[in-house]
CSV table of C-alpha atoms in Angstrom, one decimal:
chain,number,residue,atom,x,y,z
A,2,UNK,CA,7.2,0.8,16.1
A,3,UNK,CA,6.9,-2.3,14.0
A,4,UNK,CA,8.4,-5.6,15.0
A,5,UNK,CA,10.9,-7.5,12.9
A,6,UNK,CA,9.2,-10.6,12.2
A,7,UNK,CA,12.2,-12.7,12.7
A,8,UNK,CA,12.3,-15.9,15.0
A,9,UNK,CA,15.8,-16.8,15.3
A,10,UNK,CA,17.7,-17.3,17.9
A,11,UNK,CA,20.4,-14.6,16.3
A,12,UNK,CA,17.7,-12.2,16.7
A,13,UNK,CA,16.4,-12.9,20.2
A,14,UNK,CA,19.8,-12.3,21.6
A,15,UNK,CA,20.3,-9.4,19.7
A,16,UNK,CA,17.3,-7.9,21.6
A,17,UNK,CA,18.3,-9.2,24.6
A,18,UNK,CA,21.9,-7.4,24.3
A,19,UNK,CA,19.7,-4.0,23.5
A,20,UNK,CA,18.0,-4.8,26.9
A,21,UNK,CA,20.6,-5.1,28.8
A,22,UNK,CA,22.6,-2.1,27.2
A,23,UNK,CA,19.8,0.2,28.3
A,24,UNK,CA,19.9,-1.2,32.0
A,25,UNK,CA,23.6,-0.4,32.0
A,26,UNK,CA,23.2,3.4,31.8
A,27,UNK,CA,21.0,5.3,34.0
A,28,UNK,CA,19.0,7.8,32.2
A,29,UNK,CA,18.0,11.2,33.4
A,30,UNK,CA,15.2,13.2,32.1
A,31,UNK,CA,14.1,16.7,33.3
A,32,UNK,CA,10.6,17.4,32.3
A,33,UNK,CA,10.8,21.0,33.3
A,34,UNK,CA,12.0,24.1,30.9
A,35,UNK,CA,9.4,23.1,28.2
A,36,UNK,CA,10.5,24.7,25.0
A,37,UNK,CA,7.0,25.4,22.4
A,38,UNK,CA,8.3,25.6,18.6
A,39,UNK,CA,8.5,24.1,16.7
A,40,UNK,CA,19.4,-1.4,1.1
A,41,UNK,CA,16.3,-1.2,-0.9
A,42,UNK,CA,14.7,-2.9,-3.8
A,43,UNK,CA,16.9,-2.0,-6.7
A,44,UNK,CA,16.1,-1.1,-9.9
A,45,UNK,CA,17.5,-1.2,-13.2
A,46,UNK,CA,15.3,1.1,-15.4
A,47,UNK,CA,16.5,1.3,-19.2
A,48,UNK,CA,14.8,4.8,-19.6
A,49,UNK,CA,13.1,7.0,-16.9
A,50,UNK,CA,12.1,10.1,-18.7
A,51,UNK,CA,10.6,13.2,-17.5
A,52,UNK,CA,8.5,15.6,-19.9
A,53,UNK,CA,7.9,19.1,-19.6
A,54,UNK,CA,5.4,19.1,-17.4
A,55,UNK,CA,6.9,17.1,-15.1
A,56,UNK,CA,5.6,13.8,-15.5
A,57,UNK,CA,7.8,10.2,-15.8
A,58,UNK,CA,7.7,7.8,-18.2
A,59,UNK,CA,9.4,4.3,-17.8
A,60,UNK,CA,10.2,2.8,-21.1
A,61,UNK,CA,11.6,-1.2,-21.6
A,62,UNK,CA,12.2,-1.4,-17.6
A,63,UNK,CA,13.9,-4.1,-16.4
A,64,UNK,CA,13.5,-5.0,-12.8
A,65,UNK,CA,16.2,-6.6,-10.5
A,66,UNK,CA,14.8,-6.8,-6.9
A,67,UNK,CA,17.7,-8.0,-4.1
A,68,UNK,CA,16.8,-8.3,-0.4
A,69,UNK,CA,18.1,-5.1,1.5
A,70,UNK,CA,20.8,-5.4,3.6
A,71,UNK,CA,20.6,-2.6,6.3
A,72,UNK,CA,24.5,-1.7,6.3
A,73,UNK,CA,26.5,-0.1,9.0
A,74,UNK,CA,29.2,1.6,8.0
A,75,UNK,CA,30.7,2.6,10.8
A,76,UNK,CA,31.0,-1.2,12.7
A,77,UNK,CA,31.6,-4.9,11.1
A,78,UNK,CA,27.8,-5.8,11.5
A,79,UNK,CA,25.4,-6.1,8.9
A,80,UNK,CA,22.0,-7.0,10.2
A,81,UNK,CA,19.6,-8.9,7.1
A,82,UNK,CA,16.1,-8.2,7.1
A,83,UNK,CA,14.1,-11.3,7.0
A,84,UNK,CA,11.8,-12.1,3.7
A,85,UNK,CA,9.0,-12.9,5.9
A,86,UNK,CA,9.2,-9.4,7.4
A,87,UNK,CA,9.5,-7.9,3.8
A,88,UNK,CA,6.7,-9.0,2.3
A,89,UNK,CA,4.4,-8.2,5.5
A,90,UNK,CA,3.2,-5.7,3.5
A,91,UNK,CA,1.1,-8.2,1.7
A,92,UNK,CA,0.1,-10.5,4.7
A,93,UNK,CA,-2.6,-8.8,6.6
A,94,UNK,CA,-2.4,-11.4,9.3
A,95,UNK,CA,1.0,-10.4,9.9
A,96,UNK,CA,0.1,-6.9,9.8
A,97,UNK,CA,-1.7,-6.8,12.9
A,98,UNK,CA,1.7,-6.5,14.6
A,99,UNK,CA,3.1,-4.2,11.8
A,100,UNK,CA,3.5,-1.4,14.6
A,101,UNK,CA,3.9,-3.0,17.5
A,102,UNK,CA,6.9,-3.5,19.3
A,103,UNK,CA,9.2,-5.2,22.0
A,104,UNK,CA,8.3,-2.8,25.2
A,105,UNK,CA,11.5,-0.3,26.3
A,106,UNK,CA,13.2,-1.2,29.3
A,107,UNK,CA,13.2,1.8,31.6
A,108,UNK,CA,16.6,2.7,32.9
A,109,UNK,CA,18.4,1.4,36.1
A,110,UNK,CA,17.1,1.9,39.7
A,111,UNK,CA,19.8,4.2,40.4
A,112,UNK,CA,21.7,6.7,39.4
A,113,UNK,CA,25.4,6.3,39.0
A,114,UNK,CA,27.0,9.4,39.8
A,115,UNK,CA,30.5,8.5,38.9
A,116,UNK,CA,29.5,8.4,35.3
A,117,UNK,CA,29.7,11.6,33.4
A,118,UNK,CA,27.0,13.4,32.2
A,119,UNK,CA,26.0,14.0,28.3
A,120,UNK,CA,23.1,16.5,28.8
A,121,UNK,CA,20.8,18.1,25.7
A,122,UNK,CA,17.8,20.7,26.1
A,123,UNK,CA,15.4,19.8,23.4
A,124,UNK,CA,14.4,22.3,20.9
A,125,UNK,CA,11.7,22.3,17.8
A,126,UNK,CA,9.2,19.6,16.9
A,127,UNK,CA,9.0,15.8,17.2
A,128,UNK,CA,11.4,15.2,14.3
A,129,UNK,CA,13.9,17.3,15.7
A,130,UNK,CA,13.2,15.7,19.4
A,131,UNK,CA,13.9,12.6,18.2
A,132,UNK,CA,17.3,13.2,16.7
A,133,UNK,CA,18.2,15.1,19.3
A,134,UNK,CA,17.3,12.0,22.0
A,135,UNK,CA,18.5,9.4,19.9
A,136,UNK,CA,21.5,11.4,18.9
A,137,UNK,CA,22.4,12.3,22.6
A,138,UNK,CA,21.5,8.4,23.8
A,139,UNK,CA,24.0,7.1,21.0
A,140,UNK,CA,26.6,9.1,21.9
A,141,UNK,CA,25.8,8.8,25.8
A,142,UNK,CA,26.5,4.5,24.9
A,143,UNK,CA,29.6,4.7,22.7
A,144,UNK,CA,31.3,7.3,25.4
A,145,UNK,CA,29.5,5.6,28.5
A,146,UNK,CA,28.4,8.4,30.1
A,147,UNK,CA,25.0,9.4,31.7
A,148,UNK,CA,22.2,10.9,29.0
A,149,UNK,CA,20.0,13.4,30.8
A,150,UNK,CA,17.5,15.0,28.5
A,151,UNK,CA,15.8,18.8,29.3
A,152,UNK,CA,12.8,20.4,28.3
A,153,UNK,CA,11.3,17.6,25.7
A,154,UNK,CA,7.6,19.0,24.8
A,155,UNK,CA,6.5,16.3,22.8
A,156,UNK,CA,8.4,12.7,23.9
A,157,UNK,CA,7.0,12.1,27.2
A,158,UNK,CA,3.7,11.4,25.9
A,159,UNK,CA,4.6,10.2,22.6
A,160,UNK,CA,7.5,7.5,24.0
A,161,UNK,CA,6.4,4.4,25.8
A,162,UNK,CA,9.0,5.1,28.4
A,163,UNK,CA,10.5,8.3,29.3
A,164,UNK,CA,11.9,9.2,32.6
A,165,UNK,CA,12.8,7.1,35.5
A,166,UNK,CA,11.2,8.3,38.5
A,167,UNK,CA,14.0,6.9,40.8
A,168,UNK,CA,16.7,9.0,39.4
A,169,UNK,CA,17.2,12.4,41.4
A,170,UNK,CA,16.9,14.7,38.6
A,171,UNK,CA,17.7,18.1,40.8
A,172,UNK,CA,21.0,16.2,41.4
A,173,UNK,CA,21.9,15.8,37.2
A,174,UNK,CA,20.1,19.2,36.5
A,175,UNK,CA,22.4,20.9,39.0
A,176,UNK,CA,25.6,19.1,37.4
A,177,UNK,CA,24.4,19.8,33.7
A,178,UNK,CA,23.9,23.6,34.6
A,179,UNK,CA,27.5,23.8,35.2
A,180,UNK,CA,28.7,21.0,32.5
A,181,UNK,CA,30.8,22.5,29.3
A,182,UNK,CA,28.6,22.9,26.0
A,183,UNK,CA,29.9,21.5,22.8
A,184,UNK,CA,28.2,21.6,19.4
A,185,UNK,CA,28.0,20.5,15.9
A,186,UNK,CA,29.0,23.2,13.6
A,187,UNK,CA,26.2,22.6,11.6
A,188,UNK,CA,22.8,21.1,12.2
A,189,UNK,CA,23.0,18.0,9.6
A,190,UNK,CA,26.6,16.8,9.1
A,191,UNK,CA,28.4,14.4,11.7
A,192,UNK,CA,30.7,16.2,14.3
A,193,UNK,CA,33.6,13.7,14.6
A,194,UNK,CA,34.9,15.9,18.1
A,195,UNK,CA,31.4,14.8,19.7
A,196,UNK,CA,32.6,11.6,19.7
A,197,UNK,CA,36.0,12.2,21.5
A,198,UNK,CA,34.9,14.4,24.6
A,199,UNK,CA,37.1,15.0,27.6
A,200,UNK,CA,36.4,11.7,30.1
A,201,UNK,CA,37.2,13.7,33.3
A,202,UNK,CA,34.0,16.6,32.5
A,203,UNK,CA,30.4,16.5,32.3
A,204,UNK,CA,29.1,18.4,28.6
A,205,UNK,CA,26.2,19.7,27.0
A,206,UNK,CA,25.5,18.8,23.7
A,207,UNK,CA,23.7,20.2,20.7
A,208,UNK,CA,22.0,21.9,19.2
A,209,UNK,CA,20.4,19.8,16.6
A,210,UNK,CA,22.6,16.5,16.1
A,211,UNK,CA,20.8,15.3,13.2
A,212,UNK,CA,23.2,12.7,11.7
A,213,UNK,CA,22.0,9.2,12.2
A,214,UNK,CA,25.7,8.4,12.2
A,215,UNK,CA,25.7,9.4,16.3
A,216,UNK,CA,23.4,6.6,17.0
A,217,UNK,CA,24.1,4.1,14.3
A,218,UNK,CA,26.3,1.8,16.0
A,219,UNK,CA,23.9,1.2,18.8
A,220,UNK,CA,20.8,0.6,16.1
A,221,UNK,CA,19.4,-2.3,18.7
A,222,UNK,CA,19.4,0.1,21.8
A,223,UNK,CA,17.9,3.2,19.9
A,224,UNK,CA,15.2,1.2,18.2
A,225,UNK,CA,14.1,0.0,21.7
A,226,UNK,CA,14.4,3.2,23.4
A,227,UNK,CA,11.9,4.9,20.5
A,228,UNK,CA,9.3,2.6,21.0
A,229,UNK,CA,5.8,4.5,20.7
A,230,UNK,CA,3.2,4.4,23.5
A,231,UNK,CA,0.7,1.6,23.4
A,232,UNK,CA,-2.1,4.3,23.0
A,233,UNK,CA,0.0,5.4,19.6
A,234,UNK,CA,0.4,2.1,18.3
A,235,UNK,CA,-2.9,1.3,18.8
A,236,UNK,CA,-4.4,4.0,16.8
A,237,UNK,CA,-2.0,3.5,14.1
A,238,UNK,CA,-2.4,-0.1,14.2
A,239,UNK,CA,-6.2,0.2,13.4
A,240,UNK,CA,-5.6,2.7,11.0
A,241,UNK,CA,-3.3,0.3,9.0
A,242,UNK,CA,-5.8,-2.3,9.2
A,243,UNK,CA,-8.1,-0.8,7.6
A,244,UNK,CA,-5.7,0.1,4.8
A,245,UNK,CA,-4.9,-3.5,4.6
A,246,UNK,CA,-8.8,-4.3,4.0
A,247,UNK,CA,-9.6,-1.4,1.7
A,248,UNK,CA,-6.7,-2.6,-0.7
A,249,UNK,CA,-6.7,-5.7,0.1
A,250,UNK,CA,-3.5,-7.5,-1.5
A,251,UNK,CA,-2.2,-4.0,-3.1
A,252,UNK,CA,1.3,-3.3,-2.1
A,253,UNK,CA,1.0,0.3,-0.1
A,254,UNK,CA,3.9,2.9,-0.5
A,255,UNK,CA,3.6,5.5,2.4
A,256,UNK,CA,4.7,9.5,1.0
A,257,UNK,CA,5.1,12.2,2.9
A,258,UNK,CA,5.0,15.4,1.9
A,259,UNK,CA,6.1,18.6,3.6
A,260,UNK,CA,5.1,21.8,2.3
A,261,UNK,CA,3.0,24.1,4.9
A,262,UNK,CA,5.9,26.3,6.4
A,263,UNK,CA,8.0,26.0,3.6
A,264,UNK,CA,5.9,27.5,1.0
A,265,UNK,CA,6.8,30.8,2.9
A,266,UNK,CA,9.0,33.5,1.1
A,267,UNK,CA,11.5,33.6,4.1
A,268,UNK,CA,12.0,30.2,4.1
A,269,UNK,CA,12.1,29.8,0.1
A,270,UNK,CA,15.3,32.5,0.2
A,271,UNK,CA,16.8,30.6,3.3
A,272,UNK,CA,16.8,27.5,0.8
A,273,UNK,CA,14.3,25.2,2.5
A,274,UNK,CA,13.2,22.9,-0.7
A,275,UNK,CA,9.8,22.4,-1.5
A,276,UNK,CA,8.1,19.5,-2.7
A,277,UNK,CA,6.9,19.3,-6.0
A,278,UNK,CA,4.1,17.9,-8.5
A,279,UNK,CA,7.1,16.7,-9.8
A,280,UNK,CA,8.9,15.0,-7.4
A,281,UNK,CA,5.7,13.4,-6.8
A,282,UNK,CA,5.2,12.3,-10.2
A,283,UNK,CA,9.0,10.3,-10.3
A,284,UNK,CA,8.2,8.7,-6.9
A,285,UNK,CA,4.8,7.0,-8.8
A,286,UNK,CA,6.7,6.0,-11.7
A,287,UNK,CA,9.3,4.4,-9.6
A,288,UNK,CA,7.4,2.4,-7.6
A,289,UNK,CA,4.9,1.5,-10.3
A,290,UNK,CA,7.4,0.4,-12.5
A,291,UNK,CA,8.1,-2.0,-9.2
A,292,UNK,CA,4.9,-2.6,-8.1
A,293,UNK,CA,2.1,-2.3,-10.9
A,294,UNK,CA,-0.6,-2.5,-8.0
A,295,UNK,CA,1.4,0.1,-5.7
A,296,UNK,CA,-1.3,2.2,-3.6
A,297,UNK,CA,0.3,5.5,-2.2
A,298,UNK,CA,-1.1,6.4,1.3
A,299,UNK,CA,0.0,9.9,1.7
A,300,UNK,CA,0.2,12.2,4.4
A,301,UNK,CA,1.0,15.8,4.5
A,302,UNK,CA,1.0,18.6,6.5
A,303,UNK,CA,-0.8,20.5,3.5
A,304,UNK,CA,-3.8,17.9,3.6
A,305,UNK,CA,-5.5,20.6,1.4
A,306,UNK,CA,-2.8,20.7,-1.4
A,307,UNK,CA,-2.9,16.5,-1.2
A,308,UNK,CA,-6.6,16.5,-1.7
A,309,UNK,CA,-6.5,19.0,-4.6
A,310,UNK,CA,-3.6,17.5,-6.6
A,311,UNK,CA,-4.0,13.8,-5.8
A,312,UNK,CA,-7.3,12.8,-4.9
A,313,UNK,CA,-8.7,12.2,-8.6
A,314,UNK,CA,-5.9,9.8,-8.7
A,315,UNK,CA,-7.3,6.5,-8.9
A,316,UNK,CA,-4.2,4.7,-6.6
A,317,UNK,CA,-3.9,7.5,-4.0
A,318,UNK,CA,-5.2,7.4,-0.5
A,319,UNK,CA,-4.7,10.6,1.3
A,320,UNK,CA,-4.7,10.2,4.9
A,321,UNK,CA,-7.2,12.6,7.2
A,322,UNK,CA,-4.3,14.1,9.7
A,323,UNK,CA,-4.4,13.1,13.4
A,324,UNK,CA,-1.5,13.8,15.7
A,325,UNK,CA,1.8,14.1,14.4
A,326,UNK,CA,2.8,10.8,16.3
A,327,UNK,CA,0.0,8.7,14.9
A,328,UNK,CA,0.7,10.2,11.2
A,329,UNK,CA,4.2,9.3,11.1
A,330,UNK,CA,4.1,5.5,12.9
A,331,UNK,CA,1.4,5.1,10.5
A,332,UNK,CA,3.3,6.1,7.4
A,333,UNK,CA,6.7,4.4,8.9
A,334,UNK,CA,4.6,1.1,8.8
A,335,UNK,CA,4.5,0.7,5.0
A,336,UNK,CA,8.0,-1.4,3.8
A,337,UNK,CA,8.2,1.5,0.6
A,338,UNK,CA,8.1,5.1,1.6
A,339,UNK,CA,8.8,8.4,-0.3
A,340,UNK,CA,10.2,11.3,2.2
A,341,UNK,CA,10.7,15.4,1.5
A,342,UNK,CA,12.1,17.1,3.4
A,343,UNK,CA,12.8,18.1,7.2
A,344,UNK,CA,13.2,15.6,10.3
A,345,UNK,CA,9.6,14.7,10.5
A,346,UNK,CA,9.8,13.1,6.9
A,347,UNK,CA,13.4,11.5,7.7
A,348,UNK,CA,11.7,9.8,10.5
A,349,UNK,CA,9.0,8.2,8.8
A,350,UNK,CA,11.8,6.6,6.5
A,351,UNK,CA,13.4,5.4,9.6
A,352,UNK,CA,11.2,5.0,12.5
A,353,UNK,CA,10.9,1.5,11.5
A,354,UNK,CA,12.4,-0.8,9.1
A,355,UNK,CA,11.6,0.0,5.5
A,356,UNK,CA,12.5,-2.0,2.3
A,357,UNK,CA,12.6,0.8,0.3
A,358,UNK,CA,12.9,4.5,1.0
A,359,UNK,CA,13.2,7.5,-1.8
A,360,UNK,CA,14.0,11.1,-1.3
A,361,UNK,CA,14.5,14.3,-3.4
A,362,UNK,CA,17.7,14.3,-5.4
A,363,UNK,CA,18.3,18.0,-6.1
A,364,UNK,CA,17.4,19.1,-2.4
A,365,UNK,CA,19.7,21.7,-2.0
A,366,UNK,CA,20.0,24.9,-3.3
A,367,UNK,CA,23.8,26.3,-3.9
A,368,UNK,CA,24.3,29.7,-2.0
A,369,UNK,CA,21.4,29.4,1.0
A,370,UNK,CA,21.7,28.9,4.3
A,371,UNK,CA,20.0,25.4,4.4
A,372,UNK,CA,22.6,24.6,1.4
A,373,UNK,CA,25.5,25.2,3.8
A,374,UNK,CA,24.5,22.9,6.5
A,375,UNK,CA,24.7,19.9,4.4
A,376,UNK,CA,27.6,17.7,2.5
A,377,UNK,CA,26.3,18.2,-1.4
A,378,UNK,CA,25.4,14.4,-1.6
A,379,UNK,CA,23.9,14.4,1.6
A,380,UNK,CA,25.9,12.1,3.4
A,381,UNK,CA,25.8,12.1,7.2
A,382,UNK,CA,22.3,12.6,6.9
A,383,UNK,CA,20.3,10.7,4.5
A,384,UNK,CA,20.6,7.1,5.5
A,385,UNK,CA,22.6,4.6,3.4
A,386,UNK,CA,20.6,2.2,1.0
A,387,UNK,CA,17.9,5.6,0.5
A,388,UNK,CA,17.5,6.0,-2.9
A,389,UNK,CA,17.9,10.0,-4.3
A,390,UNK,CA,15.0,10.1,-7.4
């Protein structure tokens, strides 16, 4: 993860508070029972037209850029990202550390058995696990509980610190087996009841917990805990630095396009939205209006489709696929990002602080299963300040 390029005393204080709060909870992890499944810049455009082929033309554009403020809708704090950080995409020397982060602090050396547990069993792939991890940790911080994570396939090799050898996992796992179960009604709407659990009982939560609201009040602690491993950060940093050198002073815009499994007929019927050429064109027109020198760095689970559709475009660079974690961190190292549907793409937008993130405006299909999982306007899921396009 990238570290904010801020040197103020206030920022140092926030980092220290985050470390201390992480130390104050005893985090329990179990690697057993593995599951093998799967504020931004503001543009005022006088005319944004979509022609019959899905291409976008921008006429008489009047652009107003504002420093992004990362709002915290459920607390009084507002964190302002420094201009030094926001302009880091223009400064190759600053970007030597674009994917680095303050190292995460391991949990305390003793298990506080007096605290009640909040247990979660992982399911799905990397994007799903990151939501389950962040949301459970956020809820545990809110409720002053010990979080216990069971059965992760991906995170032990992705995060810099996952687990604590001093924790008695056998004891905590046994308590989790006896804990009461409570879950959300649907994957992607915030469930207030999960923030008001009986303080006298251990609980198992789940299943997906895909809402930023479960952890948004603890951003510093969560970002600290989501530090990727040194190996992943080093590989991602090398890729990013190569891109900086290749495209010199150009503004790099990350674009994650998920198609892959969503092209299956079954998933179409369930209402999974498939990223379209029209959305790609709209996104490019949007950023080209803001930054005429923009170069789009594209990552996808369908690299052949990207090569076929985009390789001939002079301002597009299609990434060669690497590991899911390296690709995620590489894309999230760009200050400006285009995300499609799915948790992996969501974390591309959120993993490190961004200046501008845009997503598909009409991503829901009414009357489908997926359509019922979200609020119509995407609240609780899409992060405040992200731009529907």
